[in-house]
């Protein structure tokens, strides 16, 4: 029994302490030390010496002004009007990038509100359409070409388990695909008075199945997906069937991407904390060997994106880091083992525990 109840506040504090102690002992509550802000002066020598940095500087016009005073938009406009001898066509691509980034809006405005949680938001390749999908099973398409969000199509998703989890636009901008907890991904048209809504069956072996990440090949002929069974799936749109299933990761595959427009090199990232690189020309279900593996994260990978040069990609992880990789240099076996151990010992859940 508790102490004398002469002071209600003391009794309440004592009860709360007992409850907290019980929760800690049972494992239902864990005390997590707040993570530091990280190294404020990281060692960037490797990236400083790489050609990647020079490419970025050139693409953003920073290399052009590194030994000059800070770029001035009025001066750049003046040089364009009088005709700069080295820029017969006006601004360089780097200057265009600098001007665009300098005037990107830095404010927030609510464009739409839904009654249930939204899980997907994506712009089309040309930036004229924005897509959203949430737990109400509606995929909404907005025309944003004029700077406003004008909904012009609402697609009711089919065979949805819990929510639509990923979407992708086709390279020609005419179709979209979406996935959920289902054996199939679905293909829908964007324009036209009629509606195309086709289920692309992946024939998984798992009873409970979901594609967490999917994307089109650049030629629009294939769809690449990563699933909860640790496998990569390729669906051939011309043959209308799944043509490849590769055992790729030891846990959920959360992210997939093509390395470049050839669509021959594939990237994948999973909850095992690893990024893998695959050569489409050498892949077979009987020989599911990756070209190489990139290890360094201490928790599952949630997203990857390629620079589209078949050499660089970035990965986002539940360990709260983003890493830039050069796929010409893979991780050694000891690096893979260290990453596996770090992921196995990870007990922090990004979904509800504080950073």
mmCIF file of C-alpha atoms in Angstrom:
data_model
loop_
_atom_site.group_PDB
_atom_site.id
_atom_site.type_symbol
_atom_site.label_atom_id
_atom_site.label_comp_id
_atom_site.label_asym_id
_atom_site.label_seq_id
_atom_site.Cartn_x
_atom_site.Cartn_y
_atom_site.Cartn_z
ATOM 1 C CA UNK A 1 0.000 0.000 0.000
ATOM 2 C CA UNK A 2 1.030 3.632 -0.510
ATOM 3 C CA UNK A 3 1.963 6.216 2.109
ATOM 4 C CA UNK A 4 -0.520 8.118 4.221
ATOM 5 C CA UNK A 5 -2.908 10.078 2.048
ATOM 6 C CA UNK A 6 -2.563 13.298 4.023
ATOM 7 C CA UNK A 7 -1.248 15.110 0.928
ATOM 8 C CA UNK A 8 -3.093 14.310 -2.301
ATOM 9 C CA UNK A 9 -0.345 15.769 -4.491
ATOM 10 C CA UNK A 10 2.372 13.663 -2.805
ATOM 11 C CA UNK A 11 0.205 10.563 -3.216
ATOM 12 C CA UNK A 12 -0.346 11.312 -6.884
ATOM 13 C CA UNK A 13 3.373 11.777 -7.497
ATOM 14 C CA UNK A 14 4.102 8.500 -5.728
ATOM 15 C CA UNK A 15 1.525 6.650 -7.845
ATOM 16 C CA UNK A 16 2.963 8.074 -11.072
ATOM 17 C CA UNK A 17 6.479 7.037 -10.034
ATOM 18 C CA UNK A 18 5.273 3.502 -9.366
ATOM 19 C CA UNK A 19 3.511 3.310 -12.703
ATOM 20 C CA UNK A 20 6.595 4.582 -14.544
ATOM 21 C CA UNK A 21 8.838 2.078 -12.742
ATOM 22 C CA UNK A 22 6.463 -0.761 -13.656
ATOM 23 C CA UNK A 23 6.406 0.280 -17.319
ATOM 24 C CA UNK A 24 10.209 0.492 -17.424
ATOM 25 C CA UNK A 25 10.626 -2.963 -15.864
ATOM 26 C CA UNK A 26 8.095 -4.507 -18.265
ATOM 27 C CA UNK A 27 9.815 -3.029 -21.287
ATOM 28 C CA UNK A 28 6.736 -1.108 -22.419
ATOM 29 C CA UNK A 29 8.619 2.164 -21.939
ATOM 30 C CA UNK A 30 12.265 2.819 -22.730
ATOM 31 C CA UNK A 31 14.344 5.851 -21.849
ATOM 32 C CA UNK A 32 16.117 7.103 -24.942
ATOM 33 C CA UNK A 33 18.977 9.540 -24.629
ATOM 34 C CA UNK A 34 18.467 12.557 -26.860
ATOM 35 C CA UNK A 35 20.844 12.409 -29.775
ATOM 36 C CA UNK A 36 23.299 15.202 -30.275
ATOM 37 C CA UNK A 37 23.213 17.587 -33.162
ATOM 38 C CA UNK A 38 26.128 15.801 -34.815
ATOM 39 C CA UNK A 39 29.529 17.018 -35.884
ATOM 40 C CA UNK A 40 29.299 20.704 -36.753
ATOM 41 C CA UNK A 41 32.550 20.439 -38.723
ATOM 42 C CA UNK A 42 32.383 17.114 -40.627
ATOM 43 C CA UNK A 43 35.342 15.890 -42.653
ATOM 44 C CA UNK A 44 34.425 16.630 -46.274
ATOM 45 C CA UNK A 45 37.847 16.002 -47.833
ATOM 46 C CA UNK A 46 36.661 12.978 -49.821
ATOM 47 C CA UNK A 47 33.796 14.800 -51.467
ATOM 48 C CA UNK A 48 35.843 18.008 -51.881
ATOM 49 C CA UNK A 49 38.373 16.052 -53.942
ATOM 50 C CA UNK A 50 35.746 14.331 -56.084
ATOM 51 C CA UNK A 51 34.431 15.352 -59.479
ATOM 52 C CA UNK A 52 30.936 15.324 -57.988
ATOM 53 C CA UNK A 53 31.559 18.590 -56.147
ATOM 54 C CA UNK A 54 32.857 20.294 -59.289
ATOM 55 C CA UNK A 55 29.771 19.134 -61.196
ATOM 56 C CA UNK A 56 27.512 20.627 -58.526
ATOM 57 C CA UNK A 57 29.433 23.918 -58.520
ATOM 58 C CA UNK A 58 29.199 24.164 -62.296
ATOM 59 C CA UNK A 59 25.498 23.266 -62.339
ATOM 60 C CA UNK A 60 24.684 25.976 -59.797
ATOM 61 C CA UNK A 61 26.993 28.674 -61.245
ATOM 62 C CA UNK A 62 29.021 28.763 -58.042
ATOM 63 C CA UNK A 63 32.203 27.695 -59.826
ATOM 64 C CA UNK A 64 31.845 30.638 -62.163
ATOM 65 C CA UNK A 65 31.764 33.116 -59.293
ATOM 66 C CA UNK A 66 34.128 31.428 -56.829
ATOM 67 C CA UNK A 67 36.850 33.996 -57.544
ATOM 68 C CA UNK A 68 34.454 36.877 -58.220
ATOM 69 C CA UNK A 69 32.192 39.026 -56.058
ATOM 70 C CA UNK A 70 28.810 37.588 -55.109
ATOM 71 C CA UNK A 71 26.581 37.207 -58.183
ATOM 72 C CA UNK A 72 24.074 40.020 -58.655
ATOM 73 C CA UNK A 73 20.875 39.436 -60.610
ATOM 74 C CA UNK A 74 20.793 42.982 -61.967
ATOM 75 C CA UNK A 75 24.370 42.691 -63.222
ATOM 76 C CA UNK A 76 23.566 39.341 -64.843
ATOM 77 C CA UNK A 77 20.532 40.847 -66.568
ATOM 78 C CA UNK A 78 22.631 43.764 -67.807
ATOM 79 C CA UNK A 79 25.268 41.414 -69.249
ATOM 80 C CA UNK A 80 22.570 39.412 -70.982
ATOM 81 C CA UNK A 81 21.021 42.507 -72.558
ATOM 82 C CA UNK A 82 24.284 44.019 -73.807
ATOM 83 C CA UNK A 83 25.432 40.619 -75.006
ATOM 84 C CA UNK A 84 28.156 38.794 -73.110
ATOM 85 C CA UNK A 85 30.837 37.545 -75.539
ATOM 86 C CA UNK A 86 30.923 34.086 -73.939
ATOM 87 C CA UNK A 87 27.159 33.686 -73.638
ATOM 88 C CA UNK A 88 25.575 34.268 -77.002
ATOM 89 C CA UNK A 89 22.289 32.671 -75.874
ATOM 90 C CA UNK A 90 21.814 34.570 -72.613
ATOM 91 C CA UNK A 91 22.277 32.879 -69.251
ATOM 92 C CA UNK A 92 24.352 29.757 -68.760
ATOM 93 C CA UNK A 93 22.601 26.696 -67.336
ATOM 94 C CA UNK A 94 24.415 27.302 -64.056
ATOM 95 C CA UNK A 95 23.172 30.881 -63.888
ATOM 96 C CA UNK A 96 19.623 29.707 -64.580
ATOM 97 C CA UNK A 97 19.951 27.294 -61.670
ATOM 98 C CA UNK A 98 21.321 30.029 -59.393
ATOM 99 C CA UNK A 99 18.528 32.451 -60.313
ATOM 100 C CA UNK A 100 15.875 29.787 -59.772
ATOM 101 C CA UNK A 101 17.225 28.728 -56.378
ATOM 102 C CA UNK A 102 17.576 32.340 -55.276
ATOM 103 C CA UNK A 103 13.902 33.052 -55.835
ATOM 104 C CA UNK A 104 12.312 29.807 -54.649
ATOM 105 C CA UNK A 105 9.350 30.702 -52.373
ATOM 106 C CA UNK A 106 10.095 30.199 -48.695
ATOM 107 C CA UNK A 107 6.563 30.166 -47.332
ATOM 108 C CA UNK A 108 3.867 27.582 -46.677
ATOM 109 C CA UNK A 109 0.301 27.559 -47.874
ATOM 110 C CA UNK A 110 -2.369 24.901 -47.306
ATOM 111 C CA UNK A 111 -3.723 23.779 -50.673
ATOM 112 C CA UNK A 112 -5.981 20.897 -49.595
ATOM 113 C CA UNK A 113 -7.087 19.111 -46.463
ATOM 114 C CA UNK A 114 -8.158 15.482 -46.107
ATOM 115 C CA UNK A 115 -10.030 13.662 -43.391
ATOM 116 C CA UNK A 116 -7.501 10.841 -43.277
ATOM 117 C CA UNK A 117 -3.715 10.600 -43.372
ATOM 118 C CA UNK A 118 -1.940 11.258 -46.652
ATOM 119 C CA UNK A 119 0.912 8.885 -47.505
ATOM 120 C CA UNK A 120 1.892 9.945 -51.024
ATOM 121 C CA UNK A 121 2.648 13.280 -52.659
ATOM 122 C CA UNK A 122 4.467 13.533 -55.964
ATOM 123 C CA UNK A 123 4.993 15.884 -58.917
ATOM 124 C CA UNK A 124 4.973 14.641 -62.502
ATOM 125 C CA UNK A 125 8.263 14.697 -64.399
ATOM 126 C CA UNK A 126 7.462 18.039 -66.055
ATOM 127 C CA UNK A 127 6.103 19.537 -62.825
ATOM 128 C CA UNK A 128 2.650 20.270 -64.258
ATOM 129 C CA UNK A 129 0.736 17.733 -62.118
ATOM 130 C CA UNK A 130 0.758 17.021 -58.402
ATOM 131 C CA UNK A 131 -0.598 13.731 -57.105
ATOM 132 C CA UNK A 132 -1.740 12.907 -53.588
ATOM 133 C CA UNK A 133 -2.982 9.649 -52.094
ATOM 134 C CA UNK A 134 -4.206 8.898 -48.587
ATOM 135 C CA UNK A 135 -6.122 6.418 -46.505
ATOM 136 C CA UNK A 136 -9.485 7.459 -47.914
ATOM 137 C CA UNK A 137 -8.487 5.437 -51.034
ATOM 138 C CA UNK A 138 -8.686 8.484 -53.317
ATOM 139 C CA UNK A 139 -5.849 9.449 -55.650
ATOM 140 C CA UNK A 140 -6.226 13.135 -56.459
ATOM 141 C CA UNK A 141 -4.570 14.806 -59.430
ATOM 142 C CA UNK A 142 -4.010 18.564 -59.423
ATOM 143 C CA UNK A 143 -3.091 20.833 -62.302
ATOM 144 C CA UNK A 144 -0.317 23.079 -60.974
ATOM 145 C CA UNK A 145 0.974 24.496 -64.263
ATOM 146 C CA UNK A 146 -0.552 27.917 -63.521
ATOM 147 C CA UNK A 147 0.733 28.065 -59.978
ATOM 148 C CA UNK A 148 -2.575 26.963 -58.471
ATOM 149 C CA UNK A 149 -3.697 23.547 -57.308
ATOM 150 C CA UNK A 150 -6.767 22.721 -59.382
ATOM 151 C CA UNK A 151 -8.066 19.165 -58.948
ATOM 152 C CA UNK A 152 -8.974 17.752 -62.352
ATOM 153 C CA UNK A 153 -9.216 14.022 -61.665
ATOM 154 C CA UNK A 154 -10.052 11.754 -58.744
ATOM 155 C CA UNK A 155 -9.225 8.066 -59.043
ATOM 156 C CA UNK A 156 -10.782 5.640 -56.583
ATOM 157 C CA UNK A 157 -8.066 3.122 -55.711
ATOM 158 C CA UNK A 158 -8.942 -0.566 -55.766
ATOM 159 C CA UNK A 159 -7.965 -3.505 -53.575
ATOM 160 C CA UNK A 160 -6.473 -1.192 -50.942
ATOM 161 C CA UNK A 161 -5.125 -2.648 -47.733
ATOM 162 C CA UNK A 162 -4.671 0.086 -45.108
ATOM 163 C CA UNK A 163 -3.594 2.770 -47.592
ATOM 164 C CA UNK A 164 -2.053 3.521 -50.973
ATOM 165 C CA UNK A 165 1.657 3.323 -50.142
ATOM 166 C CA UNK A 166 3.519 4.407 -53.271
ATOM 167 C CA UNK A 167 2.837 5.955 -56.655
ATOM 168 C CA UNK A 168 4.783 6.722 -59.824
ATOM 169 C CA UNK A 169 4.199 8.621 -63.056
ATOM 170 C CA UNK A 170 5.004 7.020 -66.411
ATOM 171 C CA UNK A 171 7.794 8.719 -68.416
ATOM 172 C CA UNK A 172 5.317 9.874 -71.082
ATOM 173 C CA UNK A 173 3.114 11.476 -68.413
ATOM 174 C CA UNK A 174 -0.002 9.608 -69.536
ATOM 175 C CA UNK A 175 -0.291 6.993 -66.778
ATOM 176 C CA UNK A 176 0.331 6.410 -63.099
ATOM 177 C CA UNK A 177 0.775 3.290 -61.019
ATOM 178 C CA UNK A 178 0.097 2.735 -57.336
ATOM 179 C CA UNK A 179 0.647 0.003 -54.771
ATOM 180 C CA UNK A 180 -0.874 -1.146 -51.511
ATOM 181 C CA UNK A 181 -1.122 -4.320 -49.445
ATOM 182 C CA UNK A 182 -2.197 -6.354 -52.444
ATOM 183 C CA UNK A 183 -0.856 -9.005 -54.833
ATOM 184 C CA UNK A 184 -1.137 -6.521 -57.693
ATOM 185 C CA UNK A 185 -0.086 -2.999 -58.543
ATOM 186 C CA UNK A 186 -2.552 -0.893 -60.503
ATOM 187 C CA UNK A 187 -2.146 1.144 -63.701
ATOM 188 C CA UNK A 188 -4.426 4.151 -64.379
ATOM 189 C CA UNK A 189 -4.672 6.732 -67.144
ATOM 190 C CA UNK A 190 -4.341 10.430 -66.285
ATOM 191 C CA UNK A 191 -6.157 12.068 -69.188
ATOM 192 C CA UNK A 192 -9.237 11.226 -71.246
ATOM 193 C CA UNK A 193 -12.972 10.849 -70.720
ATOM 194 C CA UNK A 194 -12.643 7.104 -70.189
ATOM 195 C CA UNK A 195 -10.901 5.380 -67.297
ATOM 196 C CA UNK A 196 -8.191 2.753 -67.600
ATOM 197 C CA UNK A 197 -7.717 0.853 -64.349
ATOM 198 C CA UNK A 198 -5.715 -2.346 -64.780
ATOM 199 C CA UNK A 199 -4.383 -4.701 -62.107
ATOM 200 C CA UNK A 200 -0.842 -5.950 -62.802
ATOM 201 C CA UNK A 201 -0.573 -9.214 -60.869
ATOM 202 C CA UNK A 202 2.885 -9.929 -59.444
ATOM 203 C CA UNK A 203 2.051 -13.485 -58.303
ATOM 204 C CA UNK A 204 3.929 -13.314 -54.985
ATOM 205 C CA UNK A 205 4.577 -16.350 -52.838
ATOM 206 C CA UNK A 206 3.797 -14.497 -49.597
ATOM 207 C CA UNK A 207 0.218 -14.560 -48.356
ATOM 208 C CA UNK A 208 0.451 -10.993 -47.031
ATOM 209 C CA UNK A 209 2.193 -8.950 -49.696
ATOM 210 C CA UNK A 210 2.945 -5.313 -50.436
ATOM 211 C CA UNK A 211 5.060 -3.324 -52.883
ATOM 212 C CA UNK A 212 6.599 -0.505 -50.822
ATOM 213 C CA UNK A 213 8.382 1.240 -53.708
ATOM 214 C CA UNK A 214 7.855 1.223 -57.465
ATOM 215 C CA UNK A 215 8.987 3.064 -60.591
ATOM 216 C CA UNK A 216 8.786 2.905 -64.385
ATOM 217 C CA UNK A 217 11.743 2.163 -66.628
ATOM 218 C CA UNK A 218 12.742 5.073 -68.858
ATOM 219 C CA UNK A 219 11.397 3.302 -71.974
ATOM 220 C CA UNK A 220 8.011 2.824 -70.267
ATOM 221 C CA UNK A 221 8.109 -0.933 -70.881
ATOM 222 C CA UNK A 222 8.808 -2.233 -67.374
ATOM 223 C CA UNK A 223 7.825 -1.529 -63.793
ATOM 224 C CA UNK A 224 10.323 -2.142 -60.997
ATOM 225 C CA UNK A 225 9.107 -2.745 -57.447
ATOM 226 C CA UNK A 226 10.495 -3.599 -54.012
ATOM 227 C CA UNK A 227 8.388 -5.679 -51.626
ATOM 228 C CA UNK A 228 7.931 -6.757 -48.026
ATOM 229 C CA UNK A 229 9.223 -10.250 -48.832
ATOM 230 C CA UNK A 230 12.744 -8.888 -49.426
ATOM 231 C CA UNK A 231 12.467 -9.280 -53.206
ATOM 232 C CA UNK A 232 12.669 -7.114 -56.312
ATOM 233 C CA UNK A 233 9.927 -7.538 -58.904
ATOM 234 C CA UNK A 234 9.958 -6.558 -62.584
ATOM 235 C CA UNK A 235 6.704 -6.458 -64.520
ATOM 236 C CA UNK A 236 6.855 -6.400 -68.332
ATOM 237 C CA UNK A 237 4.050 -4.201 -69.687
ATOM 238 C CA UNK A 238 4.341 -5.542 -73.235
ATOM 239 C CA UNK A 239 4.155 -9.198 -72.171
ATOM 240 C CA UNK A 240 1.657 -8.300 -69.438
ATOM 241 C CA UNK A 241 3.310 -10.496 -66.827
ATOM 242 C CA UNK A 242 5.889 -10.569 -64.093
ATOM 243 C CA UNK A 243 9.202 -11.481 -65.676
ATOM 244 C CA UNK A 244 11.579 -11.371 -62.724
ATOM 245 C CA UNK A 245 11.569 -11.942 -58.972
ATOM 246 C CA UNK A 246 14.931 -11.527 -57.235
ATOM 247 C CA UNK A 247 15.696 -12.262 -53.581
ATOM 248 C CA UNK A 248 17.545 -9.046 -52.833
ATOM 249 C CA UNK A 249 17.467 -8.124 -49.127
ATOM 250 C CA UNK A 250 17.145 -9.779 -45.743
ATOM 251 C CA UNK A 251 14.167 -7.574 -44.829
ATOM 252 C CA UNK A 252 11.583 -5.277 -46.440
ATOM 253 C CA UNK A 253 12.683 -3.525 -49.630
ATOM 254 C CA UNK A 254 11.620 0.094 -49.086
ATOM 255 C CA UNK A 255 13.241 1.832 -52.058
ATOM 256 C CA UNK A 256 14.069 1.111 -55.692
ATOM 257 C CA UNK A 257 15.451 3.257 -58.529
ATOM 258 C CA UNK A 258 17.047 3.041 -61.945
ATOM 259 C CA UNK A 259 20.609 4.328 -62.224
ATOM 260 C CA UNK A 260 20.116 6.124 -65.557
ATOM 261 C CA UNK A 261 17.983 6.240 -68.692
ATOM 262 C CA UNK A 262 19.373 2.934 -69.971
ATOM 263 C CA UNK A 263 17.350 1.202 -67.204
ATOM 264 C CA UNK A 264 20.007 -1.541 -67.074
ATOM 265 C CA UNK A 265 21.444 -0.716 -63.632
ATOM 266 C CA UNK A 266 19.095 -0.955 -60.645
ATOM 267 C CA UNK A 267 19.405 0.301 -57.085
ATOM 268 C CA UNK A 268 17.568 -1.077 -54.057
ATOM 269 C CA UNK A 269 17.489 -0.244 -50.349
ATOM 270 C CA UNK A 270 15.968 -2.209 -47.501
ATOM 271 C CA UNK A 271 15.322 -2.490 -43.807
ATOM 272 C CA UNK A 272 18.579 -4.444 -43.536
ATOM 273 C CA UNK A 273 20.346 -1.077 -43.875
ATOM 274 C CA UNK A 274 22.013 -1.948 -47.194
ATOM 275 C CA UNK A 275 21.940 -0.458 -50.694
ATOM 276 C CA UNK A 276 22.476 -2.954 -53.474
ATOM 277 C CA UNK A 277 23.422 -2.384 -57.106
ATOM 278 C CA UNK A 278 22.108 -4.768 -59.787
ATOM 279 C CA UNK A 279 22.863 -5.211 -63.479
ATOM 280 C CA UNK A 280 19.626 -5.983 -65.317
ATOM 281 C CA UNK A 281 21.539 -7.768 -68.105
ATOM 282 C CA UNK A 282 23.032 -10.288 -65.675
ATOM 283 C CA UNK A 283 19.989 -10.876 -63.475
ATOM 284 C CA UNK A 284 18.164 -14.185 -63.290
ATOM 285 C CA UNK A 285 16.064 -15.791 -60.604
ATOM 286 C CA UNK A 286 18.555 -18.681 -60.468
ATOM 287 C CA UNK A 287 21.502 -16.306 -60.032
ATOM 288 C CA UNK A 288 20.332 -13.375 -57.897
ATOM 289 C CA UNK A 289 23.735 -11.807 -57.328
ATOM 290 C CA UNK A 290 24.162 -8.062 -56.881
ATOM 291 C CA UNK A 291 27.008 -6.268 -58.631
ATOM 292 C CA UNK A 292 27.915 -4.704 -55.303
ATOM 293 C CA UNK A 293 26.635 -3.499 -51.940
ATOM 294 C CA UNK A 294 26.893 -0.151 -50.172
ATOM 295 C CA UNK A 295 26.951 -0.369 -46.371
ATOM 296 C CA UNK A 296 27.147 2.381 -43.787
ATOM 297 C CA UNK A 297 23.689 3.026 -42.395
ATOM 298 C CA UNK A 298 22.828 1.819 -38.891
ATOM 299 C CA UNK A 299 19.099 1.382 -39.580
ATOM 300 C CA UNK A 300 16.738 0.614 -42.428
ATOM 301 C CA UNK A 301 16.800 2.618 -45.661
ATOM 302 C CA UNK A 302 13.592 4.444 -46.532
ATOM 303 C CA UNK A 303 14.403 6.133 -49.854
ATOM 304 C CA UNK A 304 17.059 6.234 -52.560
ATOM 305 C CA UNK A 305 17.476 8.477 -55.571
ATOM 306 C CA UNK A 306 19.911 8.411 -58.461
ATOM 307 C CA UNK A 307 21.741 11.334 -60.028
ATOM 308 C CA UNK A 308 20.939 9.542 -63.318
ATOM 309 C CA UNK A 309 24.625 9.300 -64.216
ATOM 310 C CA UNK A 310 25.017 5.610 -63.214
ATOM 311 C CA UNK A 311 27.650 6.701 -60.696
ATOM 312 C CA UNK A 312 26.057 8.545 -57.788
ATOM 313 C CA UNK A 313 23.027 8.008 -55.579
ATOM 314 C CA UNK A 314 21.747 9.237 -52.240
ATOM 315 C CA UNK A 315 20.050 7.184 -49.544
ATOM 316 C CA UNK A 316 17.820 8.268 -46.679
ATOM 317 C CA UNK A 317 17.667 6.119 -43.565
ATOM 318 C CA UNK A 318 15.739 5.687 -40.343
ATOM 319 C CA UNK A 319 19.043 6.442 -38.585
ATOM 320 C CA UNK A 320 18.361 10.119 -39.483
ATOM 321 C CA UNK A 321 21.190 10.396 -42.015
ATOM 322 C CA UNK A 322 21.388 10.931 -45.761
ATOM 323 C CA UNK A 323 24.413 9.433 -47.505
ATOM 324 C CA UNK A 324 25.918 10.183 -50.903
ATOM 325 C CA UNK A 325 27.434 7.132 -52.603
ATOM 326 C CA UNK A 326 29.845 6.606 -55.489
ATOM 327 C CA UNK A 327 28.832 3.232 -56.923
ATOM 328 C CA UNK A 328 32.271 2.755 -58.449
ATOM 329 C CA UNK A 329 33.509 1.874 -54.954
ATOM 330 C CA UNK A 330 31.550 -0.809 -53.097
ATOM 331 C CA UNK A 331 31.762 -1.670 -49.410
ATOM 332 C CA UNK A 332 34.142 -4.448 -48.283
ATOM 333 C CA UNK A 333 32.814 -7.558 -46.464
ATOM 334 C CA UNK A 334 33.776 -6.154 -43.059
ATOM 335 C CA UNK A 335 31.705 -3.050 -43.805
ATOM 336 C CA UNK A 336 28.662 -5.192 -44.573
ATOM 337 C CA UNK A 337 29.047 -7.123 -41.323
ATOM 338 C CA UNK A 338 29.438 -3.917 -39.299
ATOM 339 C CA UNK A 339 26.274 -2.503 -40.847
ATOM 340 C CA UNK A 340 24.356 -5.720 -40.186
ATOM 341 C CA UNK A 341 25.396 -5.665 -36.531
ATOM 342 C CA UNK A 342 24.406 -2.014 -36.166
ATOM 343 C CA UNK A 343 20.965 -2.661 -37.664
ATOM 344 C CA UNK A 344 20.456 -5.777 -35.522
ATOM 345 C CA UNK A 345 21.270 -3.809 -32.353
ATOM 346 C CA UNK A 346 19.046 -0.875 -33.310
ATOM 347 C CA UNK A 347 16.231 -0.414 -30.794
ATOM 348 C CA UNK A 348 15.057 3.070 -31.697
ATOM 349 C CA UNK A 349 11.782 3.411 -33.593
ATOM 350 C CA UNK A 350 11.632 6.567 -35.725
ATOM 351 C CA UNK A 351 7.839 6.439 -35.920
ATOM 352 C CA UNK A 352 7.137 7.348 -32.315
ATOM 353 C CA UNK A 353 10.336 7.822 -30.319
ATOM 354 C CA UNK A 354 11.934 11.290 -30.129
ATOM 355 C CA UNK A 355 15.117 12.033 -32.052
#
